[in-house]
Amino acid sequence: MRVLLVEDHPPLAEAVRDALRRSGFTVDHVSTAQGAREMAAITDYALVLLDLGLPDGDGLRLLPVLQDGGRVPVIVLTARDQLADRLAGLDGGADDYVVKPVEMPELVARCRAVLRRPGDRSHTTLRIGTLSLDTAARSVAAHDVSVPLGRREVAVLEQLMRSAGRVVSRRVLEEAIYGFDDEVSPNALDAAVSRLRRGLEAVGCPLPIVTVRGVGWMLPREDAS
Ligand code: CA
């Protein structure tokens, strides 16, 4: 699940990014309002974390753009005094507010809570045959048995399940695993696919991940068992 983090304080941005990644999110980080506008225009985010005090403007002015007609939940990250100053004028625009300093477990929990809200299109359980993937909990089960997978493997599987029956390109899968600003080692995706295959085989999942050489990977639409 892809998250946009808009935060200009480097140590905090790094801490938030690390915490979200450890919890299975893919994180794109920008430090300016302009950067946030650009990324939101070209990328479909499940959630945005928005700092209010940005070097090139007030984060609040970005809210309507980032929320995209209420489609994308936004959690505002703000210093305590900013919050006191501004809450009255906010009119409840954001989906949640987190006051700095931020406890990372709480922030991650709030992200999950916002993503779980009813009507949110991003909380879905994907199913093919006996294989299921909860996109909010980032958990996978086969024959109702939990499959222990790392966040990259879950991200790869999510893309393959969403596009079952079609080939998913290397570029799409790499983008699903990494943020735009990440260095991607050439073998990282192949390694993730291998771990995913092993993880599914270990629980007896009959779905093969088909390699289409030079193009990408594909999951069949139907469970053959
Ligand atoms: Ca700031």
mmCIF file of C-alpha atoms and ligand atoms in Angstrom:
data_model
loop_
_atom_site.group_PDB
_atom_site.id
_atom_site.type_symbol
_atom_site.label_atom_id
_atom_site.label_comp_id
_atom_site.label_asym_id
_atom_site.label_seq_id
_atom_site.Cartn_x
_atom_site.Cartn_y
_atom_site.Cartn_z
ATOM 1 C CA MET A 1 0.000 0.000 0.000
ATOM 2 C CA ARG A 2 1.518 3.295 -1.110
ATOM 3 C CA VAL A 3 1.769 6.288 1.219
ATOM 4 C CA LEU A 4 2.920 9.841 0.499
ATOM 5 C CA LEU A 5 4.860 11.441 3.350
ATOM 6 C CA VAL A 6 5.092 15.239 3.165
ATOM 7 C CA GLU A 7 7.563 16.335 5.851
ATOM 8 C CA ASP A 8 10.475 18.769 5.714
ATOM 9 C CA HIS A 9 12.261 17.769 8.928
ATOM 10 C CA PRO A 10 14.766 15.126 7.764
ATOM 11 C CA PRO A 11 15.184 13.103 11.004
ATOM 12 C CA LEU A 12 11.423 12.886 11.537
ATOM 13 C CA ALA A 13 10.811 12.037 7.892
ATOM 14 C CA GLU A 14 13.368 9.244 8.094
ATOM 15 C CA ALA A 15 11.880 7.846 11.297
ATOM 16 C CA VAL A 16 8.334 7.903 9.923
ATOM 17 C CA ARG A 17 9.423 6.378 6.644
ATOM 18 C CA ASP A 18 11.293 3.554 8.388
ATOM 19 C CA ALA A 19 8.391 2.821 10.729
ATOM 20 C CA LEU A 20 5.869 2.691 7.882
ATOM 21 C CA ARG A 21 8.103 0.505 5.762
ATOM 22 C CA ARG A 22 8.609 -1.953 8.575
ATOM 23 C CA SER A 23 4.823 -2.165 8.745
ATOM 24 C CA GLY A 24 4.508 -3.038 5.087
ATOM 25 C CA PHE A 25 3.780 0.326 3.500
ATOM 26 C CA THR A 26 5.560 1.647 0.444
ATOM 27 C CA VAL A 27 6.554 5.236 1.182
ATOM 28 C CA ASP A 28 7.278 8.148 -1.150
ATOM 29 C CA HIS A 29 8.746 11.101 0.704
ATOM 30 C CA VAL A 30 8.722 14.761 -0.354
ATOM 31 C CA SER A 31 9.733 17.774 1.734
ATOM 32 C CA THR A 32 7.890 20.589 -0.046
ATOM 33 C CA ALA A 33 4.323 21.527 -0.950
ATOM 34 C CA GLN A 34 5.322 21.669 -4.595
ATOM 35 C CA GLY A 35 6.787 18.156 -4.410
ATOM 36 C CA ALA A 36 3.574 16.889 -2.820
ATOM 37 C CA ARG A 37 1.468 18.400 -5.611
ATOM 38 C CA GLU A 38 3.652 16.816 -8.257
ATOM 39 C CA MET A 39 3.668 13.358 -6.695
ATOM 40 C CA ALA A 40 -0.077 13.355 -6.002
ATOM 41 C CA ALA A 41 -0.738 14.289 -9.614
ATOM 42 C CA ILE A 42 1.036 11.242 -10.990
ATOM 43 C CA THR A 43 0.525 8.604 -8.275
ATOM 44 C CA ASP A 44 -2.459 6.903 -6.665
ATOM 45 C CA TYR A 45 -1.893 7.015 -2.906
ATOM 46 C CA ALA A 46 -3.801 5.009 -0.314
ATOM 47 C CA LEU A 47 -2.945 7.599 2.357
ATOM 48 C CA VAL A 48 -1.087 10.896 2.806
ATOM 49 C CA LEU A 49 0.796 12.044 5.922
ATOM 50 C CA LEU A 50 0.984 15.810 5.800
ATOM 51 C CA ASP A 51 3.160 18.192 7.817
ATOM 52 C CA LEU A 52 1.604 21.649 8.058
ATOM 53 C CA GLY A 53 4.737 23.812 8.273
ATOM 54 C CA LEU A 54 6.420 23.347 4.916
ATOM 55 C CA PRO A 55 9.222 25.549 3.529
ATOM 56 C CA ASP A 56 7.232 26.666 0.484
ATOM 57 C CA GLY A 57 3.794 26.993 1.989
ATOM 58 C CA ASP A 58 1.118 25.907 4.396
ATOM 59 C CA GLY A 59 0.349 22.197 4.255
ATOM 60 C CA LEU A 60 -3.308 22.951 4.935
ATOM 61 C CA ARG A 61 -3.682 24.518 1.529
ATOM 62 C CA LEU A 62 -2.722 21.172 0.035
ATOM 63 C CA LEU A 63 -5.503 19.269 1.783
ATOM 64 C CA PRO A 64 -8.117 19.520 -0.985
ATOM 65 C CA VAL A 65 -5.586 18.603 -3.655
ATOM 66 C CA LEU A 66 -4.266 15.608 -1.742
ATOM 67 C CA GLN A 67 -7.694 14.367 -0.659
ATOM 68 C CA ASP A 68 -8.818 14.303 -4.259
ATOM 69 C CA GLY A 69 -12.513 14.742 -3.565
ATOM 70 C CA GLY A 70 -12.400 12.709 -0.361
ATOM 71 C CA ARG A 71 -10.962 9.680 -2.107
ATOM 72 C CA VAL A 72 -7.589 9.767 -0.318
ATOM 73 C CA PRO A 73 -7.395 9.954 3.503
ATOM 74 C CA VAL A 74 -4.962 12.529 4.903
ATOM 75 C CA ILE A 75 -3.405 12.451 8.374
ATOM 76 C CA VAL A 76 -2.002 15.814 9.456
ATOM 77 C CA LEU A 77 1.277 15.817 11.385
ATOM 78 C CA THR A 78 1.642 18.983 13.357
ATOM 79 C CA ALA A 79 3.484 20.654 16.224
ATOM 80 C CA ARG A 80 1.355 21.249 19.292
ATOM 81 C CA ASP A 81 1.215 25.040 18.980
ATOM 82 C CA GLN A 82 0.287 24.838 15.315
ATOM 83 C CA LEU A 83 -2.517 22.469 16.223
ATOM 84 C CA ALA A 84 -3.898 24.788 18.895
ATOM 85 C CA ASP A 85 -3.701 27.733 16.523
ATOM 86 C CA ARG A 86 -5.316 26.045 13.661
ATOM 87 C CA LEU A 87 -7.810 23.459 14.792
ATOM 88 C CA ALA A 88 -10.581 26.031 14.989
ATOM 89 C CA GLY A 89 -10.070 26.959 11.380
ATOM 90 C CA LEU A 90 -9.564 23.473 10.087
ATOM 91 C CA ASP A 91 -13.229 22.617 9.995
ATOM 92 C CA GLY A 92 -12.401 18.969 10.354
ATOM 93 C CA GLY A 93 -10.855 18.713 6.921
ATOM 94 C CA ALA A 94 -8.263 16.080 7.655
ATOM 95 C CA ASP A 95 -9.058 12.457 8.476
ATOM 96 C CA ASP A 96 -6.875 12.503 11.580
ATOM 97 C CA TYR A 97 -4.358 14.709 13.429
ATOM 98 C CA VAL A 98 -1.158 13.511 15.036
ATOM 99 C CA VAL A 99 0.697 15.885 17.309
ATOM 100 C CA LYS A 100 4.498 15.957 17.272
ATOM 101 C CA PRO A 101 6.566 14.549 18.821
ATOM 102 C CA VAL A 102 5.174 11.389 17.275
ATOM 103 C CA GLU A 103 5.339 7.925 18.779
ATOM 104 C CA MET A 104 5.918 5.675 15.768
ATOM 105 C CA PRO A 105 3.757 2.723 16.918
ATOM 106 C CA GLU A 106 0.880 5.146 17.482
ATOM 107 C CA LEU A 107 1.357 6.753 14.098
ATOM 108 C CA VAL A 108 1.352 3.383 12.340
ATOM 109 C CA ALA A 109 -1.758 2.338 14.295
ATOM 110 C CA ARG A 110 -3.519 5.540 13.257
ATOM 111 C CA CYS A 111 -2.603 4.932 9.623
ATOM 112 C CA ARG A 112 -4.155 1.482 9.835
ATOM 113 C CA ALA A 113 -7.228 2.878 11.585
ATOM 114 C CA VAL A 114 -7.808 5.496 8.886
ATOM 115 C CA LEU A 115 -7.363 2.866 6.186
ATOM 116 C CA ARG A 116 -9.871 0.566 7.890
ATOM 117 C CA ARG A 117 -12.694 3.095 7.898
ATOM 118 C CA PRO A 118 -15.854 1.898 6.204
ATOM 119 C CA GLY A 119 -16.236 3.000 2.648
ATOM 120 C CA ASP A 120 -12.516 3.323 2.138
ATOM 121 C CA ARG A 121 -11.823 1.686 -1.178
ATOM 122 C CA SER A 122 -8.249 0.850 -0.203
ATOM 123 C CA HIS A 123 -9.289 -1.686 2.461
ATOM 124 C CA THR A 124 -9.974 -4.821 0.531
ATOM 125 C CA THR A 125 -9.399 -8.501 0.795
ATOM 126 C CA LEU A 126 -8.150 -9.839 -2.509
ATOM 127 C CA ARG A 127 -9.006 -13.478 -3.201
ATOM 128 C CA ILE A 128 -8.048 -16.047 -5.774
ATOM 129 C CA GLY A 129 -9.277 -19.535 -4.941
ATOM 130 C CA THR A 130 -8.023 -20.344 -1.472
ATOM 131 C CA LEU A 131 -5.458 -17.537 -1.423
ATOM 132 C CA SER A 132 -6.411 -14.262 0.262
ATOM 133 C CA LEU A 133 -4.564 -11.011 0.939
ATOM 134 C CA ASP A 134 -5.844 -8.362 3.371
ATOM 135 C CA THR A 135 -4.525 -5.115 1.917
ATOM 136 C CA ALA A 136 -4.843 -3.146 5.180
ATOM 137 C CA ALA A 137 -3.434 -5.735 7.578
ATOM 138 C CA ARG A 138 -0.836 -6.732 4.962
ATOM 139 C CA SER A 139 -1.508 -10.380 5.753
ATOM 140 C CA VAL A 140 -1.775 -13.356 3.434
ATOM 141 C CA ALA A 141 -3.553 -16.645 4.014
ATOM 142 C CA ALA A 142 -3.855 -19.827 1.979
ATOM 143 C CA HIS A 143 -6.435 -22.478 2.937
ATOM 144 C CA ASP A 144 -7.110 -20.167 5.916
ATOM 145 C CA VAL A 145 -3.532 -20.708 7.100
ATOM 146 C CA SER A 146 -1.497 -17.541 7.595
ATOM 147 C CA VAL A 147 1.474 -17.285 5.233
ATOM 148 C CA PRO A 148 4.500 -15.589 6.824
ATOM 149 C CA LEU A 149 5.784 -13.150 4.185
ATOM 150 C CA GLY A 150 7.919 -10.020 4.289
ATOM 151 C CA ARG A 151 6.532 -6.658 3.199
ATOM 152 C CA ARG A 152 8.145 -6.816 -0.245
ATOM 153 C CA GLU A 153 6.689 -10.243 -0.917
ATOM 154 C CA VAL A 154 3.222 -9.051 0.146
ATOM 155 C CA ALA A 155 3.572 -5.997 -2.123
ATOM 156 C CA VAL A 156 4.534 -8.197 -5.088
ATOM 157 C CA LEU A 157 1.683 -10.601 -4.405
ATOM 158 C CA GLU A 158 -0.814 -7.725 -4.109
ATOM 159 C CA GLN A 159 0.116 -6.448 -7.565
ATOM 160 C CA LEU A 160 -0.023 -9.945 -9.064
ATOM 161 C CA MET A 161 -3.428 -10.653 -7.492
ATOM 162 C CA ARG A 162 -4.839 -7.309 -8.625
ATOM 163 C CA SER A 163 -3.751 -8.147 -12.175
ATOM 164 C CA ALA A 164 -4.384 -11.902 -12.079
ATOM 165 C CA GLY A 165 -4.380 -13.435 -15.547
ATOM 166 C CA ARG A 166 -2.246 -10.619 -16.925
ATOM 167 C CA VAL A 167 1.514 -10.161 -16.997
ATOM 168 C CA VAL A 168 2.794 -7.564 -14.528
ATOM 169 C CA SER A 169 5.983 -5.868 -15.647
ATOM 170 C CA ARG A 170 9.200 -5.644 -13.680
ATOM 171 C CA ARG A 171 8.857 -1.861 -13.524
ATOM 172 C CA VAL A 172 5.367 -1.986 -12.004
ATOM 173 C CA LEU A 173 6.489 -4.476 -9.364
ATOM 174 C CA GLU A 174 9.605 -2.477 -8.524
ATOM 175 C CA GLU A 175 7.463 0.624 -8.077
ATOM 176 C CA ALA A 176 5.137 -1.318 -5.801
ATOM 177 C CA ILE A 177 8.006 -2.355 -3.553
ATOM 178 C CA TYR A 178 10.098 0.768 -3.450
ATOM 179 C CA GLY A 179 9.504 4.474 -3.218
ATOM 180 C CA PHE A 180 10.500 6.658 -6.133
ATOM 181 C CA ASP A 181 13.578 7.877 -4.318
ATOM 182 C CA ASP A 182 14.996 4.443 -3.532
ATOM 183 C CA GLU A 183 18.013 2.757 -4.979
ATOM 184 C CA VAL A 184 16.815 -0.593 -6.282
ATOM 185 C CA SER A 185 19.420 -3.300 -6.554
ATOM 186 C CA PRO A 186 19.042 -5.282 -9.795
ATOM 187 C CA ASN A 187 18.286 -8.568 -8.061
ATOM 188 C CA ALA A 188 16.034 -7.312 -5.290
ATOM 189 C CA LEU A 189 12.791 -7.977 -7.147
ATOM 190 C CA ASP A 190 13.884 -11.426 -8.318
ATOM 191 C CA ALA A 191 14.824 -12.275 -4.734
ATOM 192 C CA ALA A 192 11.424 -11.097 -3.498
ATOM 193 C CA VAL A 193 9.627 -13.218 -6.117
ATOM 194 C CA SER A 194 11.688 -16.258 -5.067
ATOM 195 C CA ARG A 195 10.849 -15.737 -1.407
ATOM 196 C CA LEU A 196 7.188 -15.299 -2.301
ATOM 197 C CA ARG A 197 7.163 -18.560 -4.273
ATOM 198 C CA ARG A 198 8.823 -20.432 -1.423
ATOM 199 C CA GLY A 199 6.419 -18.937 1.110
ATOM 200 C CA LEU A 200 3.359 -19.957 -0.889
ATOM 201 C CA GLU A 201 4.724 -23.427 -1.628
ATOM 202 C CA ALA A 202 5.479 -23.965 2.053
ATOM 203 C CA VAL A 203 1.769 -23.725 2.895
ATOM 204 C CA GLY A 204 0.704 -25.806 -0.077
ATOM 205 C CA CYS A 205 -0.756 -22.960 -2.120
ATOM 206 C CA PRO A 206 -1.327 -24.367 -5.593
ATOM 207 C CA LEU A 207 -1.065 -21.044 -7.441
ATOM 208 C CA PRO A 208 2.099 -20.845 -9.527
ATOM 209 C CA ILE A 209 3.797 -17.509 -10.151
ATOM 210 C CA VAL A 210 4.588 -17.715 -13.834
ATOM 211 C CA THR A 211 7.737 -16.054 -15.144
ATOM 212 C CA VAL A 212 7.290 -14.441 -18.555
ATOM 213 C CA ARG A 213 10.887 -14.038 -19.554
ATOM 214 C CA GLY A 214 11.947 -10.504 -20.369
ATOM 215 C CA VAL A 215 8.495 -9.113 -19.500
ATOM 216 C CA GLY A 216 7.474 -9.875 -15.948
ATOM 217 C CA TRP A 217 5.404 -12.247 -13.848
ATOM 218 C CA MET A 218 1.846 -13.479 -13.792
ATOM 219 C CA LEU A 219 -0.512 -15.180 -11.398
ATOM 220 C CA PRO A 220 -3.278 -17.323 -12.940
ATOM 221 C CA ARG A 221 -6.788 -16.063 -12.437
ATOM 222 C CA GLU A 222 -8.065 -19.373 -11.100
ATOM 223 C CA ASP A 223 -6.943 -21.669 -8.340
ATOM 224 C CA ALA A 224 -6.406 -24.984 -10.128
ATOM 225 C CA SER A 225 -7.001 -27.103 -7.000
HETATM 226 CA CA CA B 1 7.689 21.283 9.062
#
